[in-house]
Amino acid sequence: MIHPVAVIGAGPFGLSTAAHLRARGVPVRVFGEPMVSWRDHMPEGMLLKSTPAASTIDAPQRGHTLLDYCDAAGIPRLVTDEDIIPVETFIAYGEWFQQKLVPELERVRVVSVDRKAGRGRSGGSGGSARPGPDESADGFELKLDSGELFTARAVVVATGLSGLDHLPPELASVAADGPTPTGPVSHSSQHHDLSRFSGKELIVVGAGQSALETAALAAEAGARVRVVARGRGAVDFGAPPWNQPRLRPESPFGRAWSLWALSYYPQPYRHLPARARHYLVRRVLGPLGAWWLRDRFEGKVEVREVRRIVRAQVREGSPVLTVRTHEGRAEELLADHVVAATGYRVDIAAMDFLGHELRTELAVSRGTPRLGAGYRSSVRGLYFTGLPAAASYGPVMRFVCGTEFASPRLTGHLAAAHR
Ligand SMILES: Cc1cc2nc3c(=O)[nH]c(=O)nc-3n(C[C@H](O)[C@H](O)[C@H](O)COP(=O)(O)OP(=O)(O)OC[C@H]3O[C@@H](n4cnc5c(N)ncnc54)[C@H](O)[C@@H]3O)c2cc1C
């Protein structure tokens, strides 16, 4: 019997991977809530930082770009770098893509993935991600939250941001049961409707687009907002398209040689020393607001750039942040609530749907899976794409446009190795 390939995830990366597998004639089962990170874990009214050219979900056939969706839906075309994409449009595009190319999507959760009993294995903890001698021997047993158990010949993990929200330890100490919108501290991924902060004092920690846009949207909803960011000059905005340097090559993220190389040639990235790879994933395309956000932010949101946040406490039910200023003084900042827009961190240990045995067997580097050619991990038949692949294939994997490089390569490798 030919077992299907399981794709776990129905965000841009999972949908793109599934569309490519189907086009290659590979039997596939796809699981997840379509576009849920965008619908439930990003603020209503958000605008995408990425340009229309960098916001297409890669498909094997023509006719499925963001622009094609605009034409099909009869909405104004999003074409130039000055056209800004509302999150609602992007969600509708993802759902349209899913209905056309992945219609058999199963909206259930995968509860567990384990190696099928009695099969061989490759590598070991810390082993290489090179293909083993018997590529097609392994299989996996998956359990769904519907109670169904089934066997997959290979598994693609495309679970994106799910469960990877990061809270720095100095904030985590006041959120003993985890961050929550009704407690003193939450994570930015827990907010969809920011109008709950109307009339409140809000602190947003962070300096990336998510922090700055959350702050602007909350201020527009009637909150008094302060952004607390580490480092002098931490809060800044990118150059508008008409001010990009003309003599440098174009990339989905702006004009620069480094961005061009990282966007179009991620293949050699995994051969860089681990230190460089992890550093670049964190720093390239790091904290910077979108050019169009500046006017909505400046003068409406207060900015406190500090040397560091020392600790957070709760006093009379409200959070108090103690910060170290650049002058070396300790200062207390009070608010009704603190939103930590402190991003996401890949950690295999947090992907608890992967069985304990698989997680201990996977070769990892600083908590991220070490991937070889074709996005394969050190466990035969187990592949990762999207954010968990960024430490191997570079910062482009953190963005939708990374599907263009990842999906054809992953599915090409998988189709050849697991016939
Ligand atoms: C505030 C914010 C703004 C952003 N703006 C942009 C932008 O402008 N442009 C851009 O390119 N990128 C942007 N990003 C990054 C963007 O979120 C990612 O590039 C993209 O969503 C990654 O897609 P994905 O398919 O890997 O994962 P996700 O979109 O996170 O999808 C994860 C999928 O996995 C499924 N899933 C998880 N666990 C399970 C399970 N156990 N069983 C079954 N299914 C499961 C979920 O249901 C979901 O379908 C932004 C991110 C944030 C936080």
PDB file of N, CA and C in Angstrom, residues 228-319:
ATOM      1  N   VAL A 228       8.843  50.472  24.631  1.00  0.00           N
ATOM      2  CA  VAL A 228      10.109  50.357  25.353  1.00  0.00           C
ATOM      3  C   VAL A 228      11.025  49.467  24.525  1.00  0.00           C
ATOM      4  N   ALA A 229      12.152  50.041  24.107  1.00  0.00           N
ATOM      5  CA  ALA A 229      13.050  49.295  23.215  1.00  0.00           C
ATOM      6  C   ALA A 229      14.467  49.386  23.745  1.00  0.00           C
ATOM      7  N   ARG A 230      15.214  48.320  23.479  1.00  0.00           N
ATOM      8  CA  ARG A 230      16.602  48.248  23.952  1.00  0.00           C
ATOM      9  C   ARG A 230      17.550  48.878  22.945  1.00  0.00           C
ATOM     10  N   GLY A 231      18.417  49.783  23.389  1.00  0.00           N
ATOM     11  CA  GLY A 231      19.453  50.341  22.519  1.00  0.00           C
ATOM     12  C   GLY A 231      19.106  51.730  22.033  1.00  0.00           C
ATOM     13  N   ARG A 232      20.145  52.535  21.811  1.00  0.00           N
ATOM     14  CA  ARG A 232      19.924  53.882  21.275  1.00  0.00           C
ATOM     15  C   ARG A 232      19.568  53.779  19.801  1.00  0.00           C
ATOM     16  N   GLY A 233      18.605  54.551  19.375  1.00  0.00           N
ATOM     17  CA  GLY A 233      18.205  54.542  17.958  1.00  0.00           C
ATOM     18  C   GLY A 233      17.527  53.247  17.556  1.00  0.00           C
ATOM     19  N   ALA A 234      17.013  52.498  18.554  1.00  0.00           N
ATOM     20  CA  ALA A 234      16.417  51.179  18.250  1.00  0.00           C
ATOM     21  C   ALA A 234      15.155  51.323  17.410  1.00  0.00           C
ATOM     22  N   VAL A 235      14.418  52.391  17.625  1.00  0.00           N
ATOM     23  CA  VAL A 235      13.165  52.554  16.872  1.00  0.00           C
ATOM     24  C   VAL A 235      13.454  53.355  15.607  1.00  0.00           C
ATOM     25  N   ASP A 236      13.267  52.700  14.483  1.00  0.00           N
ATOM     26  CA  ASP A 236      13.555  53.367  13.209  1.00  0.00           C
ATOM     27  C   ASP A 236      12.650  52.793  12.123  1.00  0.00           C
ATOM     28  N   PHE A 237      12.623  53.476  10.989  1.00  0.00           N
ATOM     29  CA  PHE A 237      11.734  53.071   9.897  1.00  0.00           C
ATOM     30  C   PHE A 237      12.543  52.959   8.602  1.00  0.00           C
ATOM     31  N   GLY A 238      12.110  52.072   7.724  1.00  0.00           N
ATOM     32  CA  GLY A 238      12.810  51.860   6.463  1.00  0.00           C
ATOM     33  C   GLY A 238      12.593  53.022   5.500  1.00  0.00           C
ATOM     34  N   ALA A 239      13.413  53.025   4.442  1.00  0.00           N
ATOM     35  CA  ALA A 239      13.303  54.084   3.417  1.00  0.00           C
ATOM     36  C   ALA A 239      12.143  53.752   2.480  1.00  0.00           C
ATOM     37  N   PRO A 240      11.378  54.759   2.060  1.00  0.00           N
ATOM     38  CA  PRO A 240      10.304  54.504   1.104  1.00  0.00           C
ATOM     39  C   PRO A 240      10.865  54.032  -0.241  1.00  0.00           C
ATOM     40  N   PRO A 241      10.045  53.368  -1.046  1.00  0.00           N
ATOM     41  CA  PRO A 241      10.543  52.796  -2.306  1.00  0.00           C
ATOM     42  C   PRO A 241      11.257  53.821  -3.184  1.00  0.00           C
ATOM     43  N   TRP A 242      10.779  55.078  -3.191  1.00  0.00           N
ATOM     44  CA  TRP A 242      11.371  56.080  -4.076  1.00  0.00           C
ATOM     45  C   TRP A 242      12.720  56.569  -3.551  1.00  0.00           C
ATOM     46  N   ASN A 243      13.103  56.172  -2.338  1.00  0.00           N
ATOM     47  CA  ASN A 243      14.417  56.572  -1.802  1.00  0.00           C
ATOM     48  C   ASN A 243      15.384  55.396  -1.688  1.00  0.00           C
ATOM     49  N   GLN A 244      15.049  54.274  -2.311  1.00  0.00           N
ATOM     50  CA  GLN A 244      15.949  53.112  -2.262  1.00  0.00           C
ATOM     51  C   GLN A 244      17.143  53.381  -3.184  1.00  0.00           C
ATOM     52  N   PRO A 245      18.362  52.961  -2.796  1.00  0.00           N
ATOM     53  CA  PRO A 245      19.535  53.217  -3.645  1.00  0.00           C
ATOM     54  C   PRO A 245      19.406  52.523  -4.998  1.00  0.00           C
ATOM     55  N   ARG A 246      19.489  53.279  -6.085  1.00  0.00           N
ATOM     56  CA  ARG A 246      19.221  52.752  -7.432  1.00  0.00           C
ATOM     57  C   ARG A 246      20.293  51.788  -7.939  1.00  0.00           C
ATOM     58  N   LEU A 247      21.538  51.966  -7.446  1.00  0.00           N
ATOM     59  CA  LEU A 247      22.625  51.194  -8.055  1.00  0.00           C
ATOM     60  C   LEU A 247      22.821  49.818  -7.415  1.00  0.00           C
ATOM     61  N   ARG A 248      21.921  49.457  -6.550  1.00  0.00           N
ATOM     62  CA  ARG A 248      22.039  48.124  -5.926  1.00  0.00           C
ATOM     63  C   ARG A 248      20.907  47.235  -6.439  1.00  0.00           C
ATOM     64  N   PRO A 249      21.154  45.917  -6.433  1.00  0.00           N
ATOM     65  CA  PRO A 249      20.148  45.039  -7.040  1.00  0.00           C
ATOM     66  C   PRO A 249      18.869  44.955  -6.205  1.00  0.00           C
ATOM     67  N   GLU A 250      17.769  44.750  -6.914  1.00  0.00           N
ATOM     68  CA  GLU A 250      16.477  44.685  -6.260  1.00  0.00           C
ATOM     69  C   GLU A 250      16.294  43.323  -5.589  1.00  0.00           C
ATOM     70  N   SER A 251      15.651  43.316  -4.435  1.00  0.00           N
ATOM     71  CA  SER A 251      15.295  42.053  -3.782  1.00  0.00           C
ATOM     72  C   SER A 251      13.896  42.233  -3.212  1.00  0.00           C
ATOM     73  N   PRO A 252      13.264  41.153  -2.754  1.00  0.00           N
ATOM     74  CA  PRO A 252      11.922  41.316  -2.182  1.00  0.00           C
ATOM     75  C   PRO A 252      11.917  42.236  -0.957  1.00  0.00           C
ATOM     76  N   PHE A 253      13.089  42.503  -0.376  1.00  0.00           N
ATOM     77  CA  PHE A 253      13.138  43.271   0.872  1.00  0.00           C
ATOM     78  C   PHE A 253      13.762  44.649   0.707  1.00  0.00           C
ATOM     79  N   GLY A 254      14.044  45.044  -0.519  1.00  0.00           N
ATOM     80  CA  GLY A 254      14.690  46.334  -0.737  1.00  0.00           C
ATOM     81  C   GLY A 254      15.954  46.117  -1.559  1.00  0.00           C
ATOM     82  N   ARG A 255      16.599  47.265  -1.883  1.00  0.00           N
ATOM     83  CA  ARG A 255      17.787  47.172  -2.734  1.00  0.00           C
ATOM     84  C   ARG A 255      19.055  47.059  -1.897  1.00  0.00           C
ATOM     85  N   ALA A 256      19.730  45.924  -1.973  1.00  0.00           N
ATOM     86  CA  ALA A 256      21.015  45.716  -1.288  1.00  0.00           C
ATOM     87  C   ALA A 256      21.593  44.397  -1.788  1.00  0.00           C
ATOM     88  N   TRP A 257      22.933  44.371  -1.924  1.00  0.00           N
ATOM     89  CA  TRP A 257      23.580  43.142  -2.395  1.00  0.00           C
ATOM     90  C   TRP A 257      23.322  41.978  -1.447  1.00  0.00           C
ATOM     91  N   SER A 258      23.410  42.254  -0.130  1.00  0.00           N
ATOM     92  CA  SER A 258      23.256  41.165   0.846  1.00  0.00           C
ATOM     93  C   SER A 258      21.840  40.578   0.770  1.00  0.00           C
ATOM     94  N   LEU A 259      20.842  41.461   0.654  1.00  0.00           N
ATOM     95  CA  LEU A 259      19.458  40.973   0.611  1.00  0.00           C
ATOM     96  C   LEU A 259      19.195  40.206  -0.680  1.00  0.00           C
ATOM     97  N   TRP A 260      19.812  40.674  -1.750  1.00  0.00           N
ATOM     98  CA  TRP A 260      19.665  40.009  -3.048  1.00  0.00           C
ATOM     99  C   TRP A 260      20.224  38.575  -2.965  1.00  0.00           C
ATOM    100  N   ALA A 261      21.423  38.446  -2.377  1.00  0.00           N
ATOM    101  CA  ALA A 261      22.057  37.121  -2.280  1.00  0.00           C
ATOM    102  C   ALA A 261      21.248  36.198  -1.363  1.00  0.00           C
ATOM    103  N   LEU A 262      20.810  36.727  -0.231  1.00  0.00           N
ATOM    104  CA  LEU A 262      20.069  35.882   0.721  1.00  0.00           C
ATOM    105  C   LEU A 262      18.704  35.482   0.166  1.00  0.00           C
ATOM    106  N   SER A 263      18.125  36.331  -0.706  1.00  0.00           N
ATOM    107  CA  SER A 263      16.795  36.047  -1.236  1.00  0.00           C
ATOM    108  C   SER A 263      16.839  35.045  -2.382  1.00  0.00           C
ATOM    109  N   TYR A 264      17.810  35.197  -3.268  1.00  0.00           N
ATOM    110  CA  TYR A 264      17.795  34.372  -4.484  1.00  0.00           C
ATOM    111  C   TYR A 264      18.761  33.194  -4.440  1.00  0.00           C
ATOM    112  N   TYR A 265      19.700  33.207  -3.485  1.00  0.00           N
ATOM    113  CA  TYR A 265      20.689  32.114  -3.424  1.00  0.00           C
ATOM    114  C   TYR A 265      20.806  31.539  -1.998  1.00  0.00           C
ATOM    115  N   PRO A 266      19.690  31.073  -1.429  1.00  0.00           N
ATOM    116  CA  PRO A 266      19.777  30.530  -0.060  1.00  0.00           C
ATOM    117  C   PRO A 266      20.461  29.167   0.015  1.00  0.00           C
ATOM    118  N   GLN A 267      20.721  28.544  -1.143  1.00  0.00           N
ATOM    119  CA  GLN A 267      21.261  27.178  -1.159  1.00  0.00           C
ATOM    120  C   GLN A 267      22.536  27.019  -0.329  1.00  0.00           C
ATOM    121  N   PRO A 268      23.557  27.905  -0.514  1.00  0.00           N
ATOM    122  CA  PRO A 268      24.805  27.686   0.245  1.00  0.00           C
ATOM    123  C   PRO A 268      24.721  28.088   1.713  1.00  0.00           C
ATOM    124  N   TYR A 269      23.620  28.711   2.114  1.00  0.00           N
ATOM    125  CA  TYR A 269      23.520  29.253   3.477  1.00  0.00           C
ATOM    126  C   TYR A 269      23.828  28.200   4.538  1.00  0.00           C
ATOM    127  N   ARG A 270      23.316  26.989   4.315  1.00  0.00           N
ATOM    128  CA  ARG A 270      23.461  25.955   5.350  1.00  0.00           C
ATOM    129  C   ARG A 270      24.907  25.512   5.541  1.00  0.00           C
ATOM    130  N   HIS A 271      25.806  25.918   4.609  1.00  0.00           N
ATOM    131  CA  HIS A 271      27.215  25.550   4.762  1.00  0.00           C
ATOM    132  C   HIS A 271      28.012  26.599   5.548  1.00  0.00           C
ATOM    133  N   LEU A 272      27.375  27.711   5.897  1.00  0.00           N
ATOM    134  CA  LEU A 272      28.064  28.725   6.715  1.00  0.00           C
ATOM    135  C   LEU A 272      28.256  28.179   8.131  1.00  0.00           C
ATOM    136  N   PRO A 273      29.236  28.709   8.868  1.00  0.00           N
ATOM    137  CA  PRO A 273      29.386  28.268  10.264  1.00  0.00           C
ATOM    138  C   PRO A 273      28.107  28.568  11.052  1.00  0.00           C
ATOM    139  N   ALA A 274      27.798  27.695  12.008  1.00  0.00           N
ATOM    140  CA  ALA A 274      26.535  27.813  12.767  1.00  0.00           C
ATOM    141  C   ALA A 274      26.370  29.206  13.363  1.00  0.00           C
ATOM    142  N   ARG A 275      27.454  29.753  13.884  1.00  0.00           N
ATOM    143  CA  ARG A 275      27.363  31.061  14.542  1.00  0.00           C
ATOM    144  C   ARG A 275      26.876  32.131  13.569  1.00  0.00           C
ATOM    145  N   ALA A 276      27.438  32.109  12.360  1.00  0.00           N
ATOM    146  CA  ALA A 276      27.060  33.102  11.347  1.00  0.00           C
ATOM    147  C   ALA A 276      25.605  32.897  10.935  1.00  0.00           C
ATOM    148  N   ARG A 277      25.200  31.638  10.772  1.00  0.00           N
ATOM    149  CA  ARG A 277      23.818  31.372  10.334  1.00  0.00           C
ATOM    150  C   ARG A 277      22.816  31.888  11.353  1.00  0.00           C
ATOM    151  N   HIS A 278      23.049  31.595  12.615  1.00  0.00           N
ATOM    152  CA  HIS A 278      22.082  32.022  13.639  1.00  0.00           C
ATOM    153  C   HIS A 278      22.085  33.545  13.789  1.00  0.00           C
ATOM    154  N   TYR A 279      23.262  34.132  13.659  1.00  0.00           N
ATOM    155  CA  TYR A 279      23.360  35.588  13.789  1.00  0.00           C
ATOM    156  C   TYR A 279      22.591  36.281  12.649  1.00  0.00           C
ATOM    157  N   LEU A 280      22.813  35.787  11.428  1.00  0.00           N
ATOM    158  CA  LEU A 280      22.161  36.429  10.268  1.00  0.00           C
ATOM    159  C   LEU A 280      20.638  36.285  10.328  1.00  0.00           C
ATOM    160  N   VAL A 281      20.158  35.120  10.766  1.00  0.00           N
ATOM    161  CA  VAL A 281      18.698  34.942  10.854  1.00  0.00           C
ATOM    162  C   VAL A 281      18.106  35.978  11.804  1.00  0.00           C
ATOM    163  N   ARG A 282      18.843  36.263  12.875  1.00  0.00           N
ATOM    164  CA  ARG A 282      18.328  37.236  13.858  1.00  0.00           C
ATOM    165  C   ARG A 282      18.466  38.665  13.382  1.00  0.00           C
ATOM    166  N   ARG A 283      19.598  38.987  12.737  1.00  0.00           N
ATOM    167  CA  ARG A 283      19.919  40.394  12.471  1.00  0.00           C
ATOM    168  C   ARG A 283      19.460  40.912  11.111  1.00  0.00           C
ATOM    169  N   VAL A 284      19.577  40.056  10.060  1.00  0.00           N
ATOM    170  CA  VAL A 284      19.194  40.542   8.734  1.00  0.00           C
ATOM    171  C   VAL A 284      17.684  40.731   8.737  1.00  0.00           C
ATOM    172  N   LEU A 285      17.228  41.813   8.161  1.00  0.00           N
ATOM    173  CA  LEU A 285      15.809  42.145   8.140  1.00  0.00           C
ATOM    174  C   LEU A 285      15.270  42.212   9.569  1.00  0.00           C
ATOM    175  N   GLY A 286      16.138  42.657  10.465  1.00  0.00           N
ATOM    176  CA  GLY A 286      15.779  42.736  11.879  1.00  0.00           C
ATOM    177  C   GLY A 286      14.887  43.932  12.143  1.00  0.00           C
ATOM    178  N   PRO A 287      14.804  44.337  13.413  1.00  0.00           N
ATOM    179  CA  PRO A 287      13.845  45.351  13.828  1.00  0.00           C
ATOM    180  C   PRO A 287      13.919  46.644  13.008  1.00  0.00           C
ATOM    181  N   LEU A 288      12.858  46.922  12.302  1.00  0.00           N
ATOM    182  CA  LEU A 288      12.751  48.158  11.514  1.00  0.00           C
ATOM    183  C   LEU A 288      11.292  48.300  11.100  1.00  0.00           C
ATOM    184  N   GLY A 289      10.730  49.474  11.355  1.00  0.00           N
ATOM    185  CA  GLY A 289       9.339  49.695  10.961  1.00  0.00           C
ATOM    186  C   GLY A 289       9.230  49.922   9.456  1.00  0.00           C
ATOM    187  N   ALA A 290       8.058  49.644   8.921  1.00  0.00           N
ATOM    188  CA  ALA A 290       7.817  49.896   7.492  1.00  0.00           C
ATOM    189  C   ALA A 290       7.789  51.406   7.240  1.00  0.00           C
ATOM    190  N   TRP A 291       8.195  51.795   6.047  1.00  0.00           N
ATOM    191  CA  TRP A 291       8.284  53.233   5.721  1.00  0.00           C
ATOM    192  C   TRP A 291       6.960  53.961   5.919  1.00  0.00           C
ATOM    193  N   TRP A 292       5.841  53.248   5.614  1.00  0.00           N
ATOM    194  CA  TRP A 292       4.542  53.901   5.660  1.00  0.00           C
ATOM    195  C   TRP A 292       3.986  54.051   7.074  1.00  0.00           C
ATOM    196  N   LEU A 293       4.697  53.434   8.069  1.00  0.00           N
ATOM    197  CA  LEU A 293       4.189  53.473   9.443  1.00  0.00           C
ATOM    198  C   LEU A 293       4.646  54.732  10.187  1.00  0.00           C
ATOM    199  N   ARG A 294       5.732  55.352   9.705  1.00  0.00           N
ATOM    200  CA  ARG A 294       6.340  56.472  10.428  1.00  0.00           C
ATOM    201  C   ARG A 294       5.318  57.556  10.801  1.00  0.00           C
ATOM    202  N   ASP A 295       4.518  57.976   9.819  1.00  0.00           N
ATOM    203  CA  ASP A 295       3.576  59.087  10.072  1.00  0.00           C
ATOM    204  C   ASP A 295       2.490  58.715  11.073  1.00  0.00           C
ATOM    205  N   ARG A 296       2.149  57.437  11.100  1.00  0.00           N
ATOM    206  CA  ARG A 296       1.098  57.013  12.039  1.00  0.00           C
ATOM    207  C   ARG A 296       1.657  56.802  13.446  1.00  0.00           C
ATOM    208  N   PHE A 297       2.981  56.743  13.546  1.00  0.00           N
ATOM    209  CA  PHE A 297       3.634  56.401  14.823  1.00  0.00           C
ATOM    210  C   PHE A 297       4.181  57.638  15.543  1.00  0.00           C
ATOM    211  N   GLU A 298       4.962  58.416  14.793  1.00  0.00           N
ATOM    212  CA  GLU A 298       5.671  59.534  15.436  1.00  0.00           C
ATOM    213  C   GLU A 298       4.678  60.578  15.941  1.00  0.00           C
ATOM    214  N   GLY A 299       4.876  60.997  17.170  1.00  0.00           N
ATOM    215  CA  GLY A 299       3.985  61.997  17.759  1.00  0.00           C
ATOM    216  C   GLY A 299       2.750  61.376  18.403  1.00  0.00           C
ATOM    217  N   LYS A 300       2.496  60.107  18.131  1.00  0.00           N
ATOM    218  CA  LYS A 300       1.317  59.452  18.718  1.00  0.00           C
ATOM    219  C   LYS A 300       1.710  58.409  19.755  1.00  0.00           C
ATOM    220  N   VAL A 301       2.914  57.907  19.617  1.00  0.00           N
ATOM    221  CA  VAL A 301       3.392  56.867  20.530  1.00  0.00           C
ATOM    222  C   VAL A 301       4.680  57.386  21.179  1.00  0.00           C
ATOM    223  N   GLU A 302       4.754  57.263  22.503  1.00  0.00           N
ATOM    224  CA  GLU A 302       5.981  57.675  23.193  1.00  0.00           C
ATOM    225  C   GLU A 302       7.020  56.564  23.067  1.00  0.00           C
ATOM    226  N   VAL A 303       8.286  56.944  22.914  1.00  0.00           N
ATOM    227  CA  VAL A 303       9.334  55.923  22.797  1.00  0.00           C
ATOM    228  C   VAL A 303      10.298  56.060  23.965  1.00  0.00           C
ATOM    229  N   ARG A 304      10.584  54.972  24.670  1.00  0.00           N
ATOM    230  CA  ARG A 304      11.618  54.958  25.712  1.00  0.00           C
ATOM    231  C   ARG A 304      12.692  53.973  25.276  1.00  0.00           C
ATOM    232  N   GLU A 305      13.809  54.515  24.828  1.00  0.00           N
ATOM    233  CA  GLU A 305      14.926  53.632  24.493  1.00  0.00           C
ATOM    234  C   GLU A 305      15.782  53.463  25.746  1.00  0.00           C
ATOM    235  N   VAL A 306      15.999  52.231  26.131  1.00  0.00           N
ATOM    236  CA  VAL A 306      16.691  51.963  27.395  1.00  0.00           C
ATOM    237  C   VAL A 306      17.867  51.022  27.150  1.00  0.00           C
ATOM    238  N   ARG A 307      18.723  50.933  28.160  1.00  0.00           N
ATOM    239  CA  ARG A 307      19.841  49.992  28.009  1.00  0.00           C
ATOM    240  C   ARG A 307      19.313  48.569  28.120  1.00  0.00           C
ATOM    241  N   ARG A 308      18.434  48.350  29.101  1.00  0.00           N
ATOM    242  CA  ARG A 308      17.817  47.024  29.200  1.00  0.00           C
ATOM    243  C   ARG A 308      16.640  47.053  30.167  1.00  0.00           C
ATOM    244  N   ILE A 309      15.817  46.035  30.074  1.00  0.00           N
ATOM    245  CA  ILE A 309      14.752  45.864  31.062  1.00  0.00           C
ATOM    246  C   ILE A 309      15.322  44.974  32.154  1.00  0.00           C
ATOM    247  N   VAL A 310      15.314  45.470  33.381  1.00  0.00           N
ATOM    248  CA  VAL A 310      15.931  44.720  34.472  1.00  0.00           C
ATOM    249  C   VAL A 310      14.970  43.647  34.976  1.00  0.00           C
ATOM    250  N   ARG A 311      13.723  44.052  35.259  1.00  0.00           N
ATOM    251  CA  ARG A 311      12.744  43.076  35.748  1.00  0.00           C
ATOM    252  C   ARG A 311      11.339  43.643  35.585  1.00  0.00           C
ATOM    253  N   ALA A 312      10.398  42.733  35.704  1.00  0.00           N
ATOM    254  CA  ALA A 312       8.990  43.127  35.723  1.00  0.00           C
ATOM    255  C   ALA A 312       8.388  42.624  37.021  1.00  0.00           C
ATOM    256  N   GLN A 313       7.486  43.406  37.580  1.00  0.00           N
ATOM    257  CA  GLN A 313       6.784  43.007  38.811  1.00  0.00           C
ATOM    258  C   GLN A 313       5.319  43.371  38.648  1.00  0.00           C
ATOM    259  N   VAL A 314       4.514  42.856  39.548  1.00  0.00           N
ATOM    260  CA  VAL A 314       3.111  43.262  39.559  1.00  0.00           C
ATOM    261  C   VAL A 314       2.853  43.984  40.883  1.00  0.00           C
ATOM    262  N   ARG A 315       2.296  45.197  40.777  1.00  0.00           N
ATOM    263  CA  ARG A 315       1.970  45.968  41.978  1.00  0.00           C
ATOM    264  C   ARG A 315       0.498  46.366  41.887  1.00  0.00           C
ATOM    265  N   GLU A 316      -0.254  45.956  42.853  1.00  0.00           N
ATOM    266  CA  GLU A 316      -1.710  46.220  42.877  1.00  0.00           C
ATOM    267  C   GLU A 316      -2.359  45.815  41.555  1.00  0.00           C
ATOM    268  N   GLY A 317      -1.952  44.672  41.068  1.00  0.00           N
ATOM    269  CA  GLY A 317      -2.581  44.108  39.875  1.00  0.00           C
ATOM    270  C   GLY A 317      -2.043  44.641  38.553  1.00  0.00           C
ATOM    271  N   SER A 318      -1.158  45.655  38.628  1.00  0.00           N
ATOM    272  CA  SER A 318      -0.656  46.247  37.365  1.00  0.00           C
ATOM    273  C   SER A 318       0.842  45.979  37.210  1.00  0.00           C
ATOM    274  N   PRO A 319       1.290  45.884  35.973  1.00  0.00           N
ATOM    275  CA  PRO A 319       2.711  45.602  35.761  1.00  0.00           C
ATOM    276  C   PRO A 319       3.589  46.844  35.971  1.00  0.00           C
TER     277      PRO A 319
END
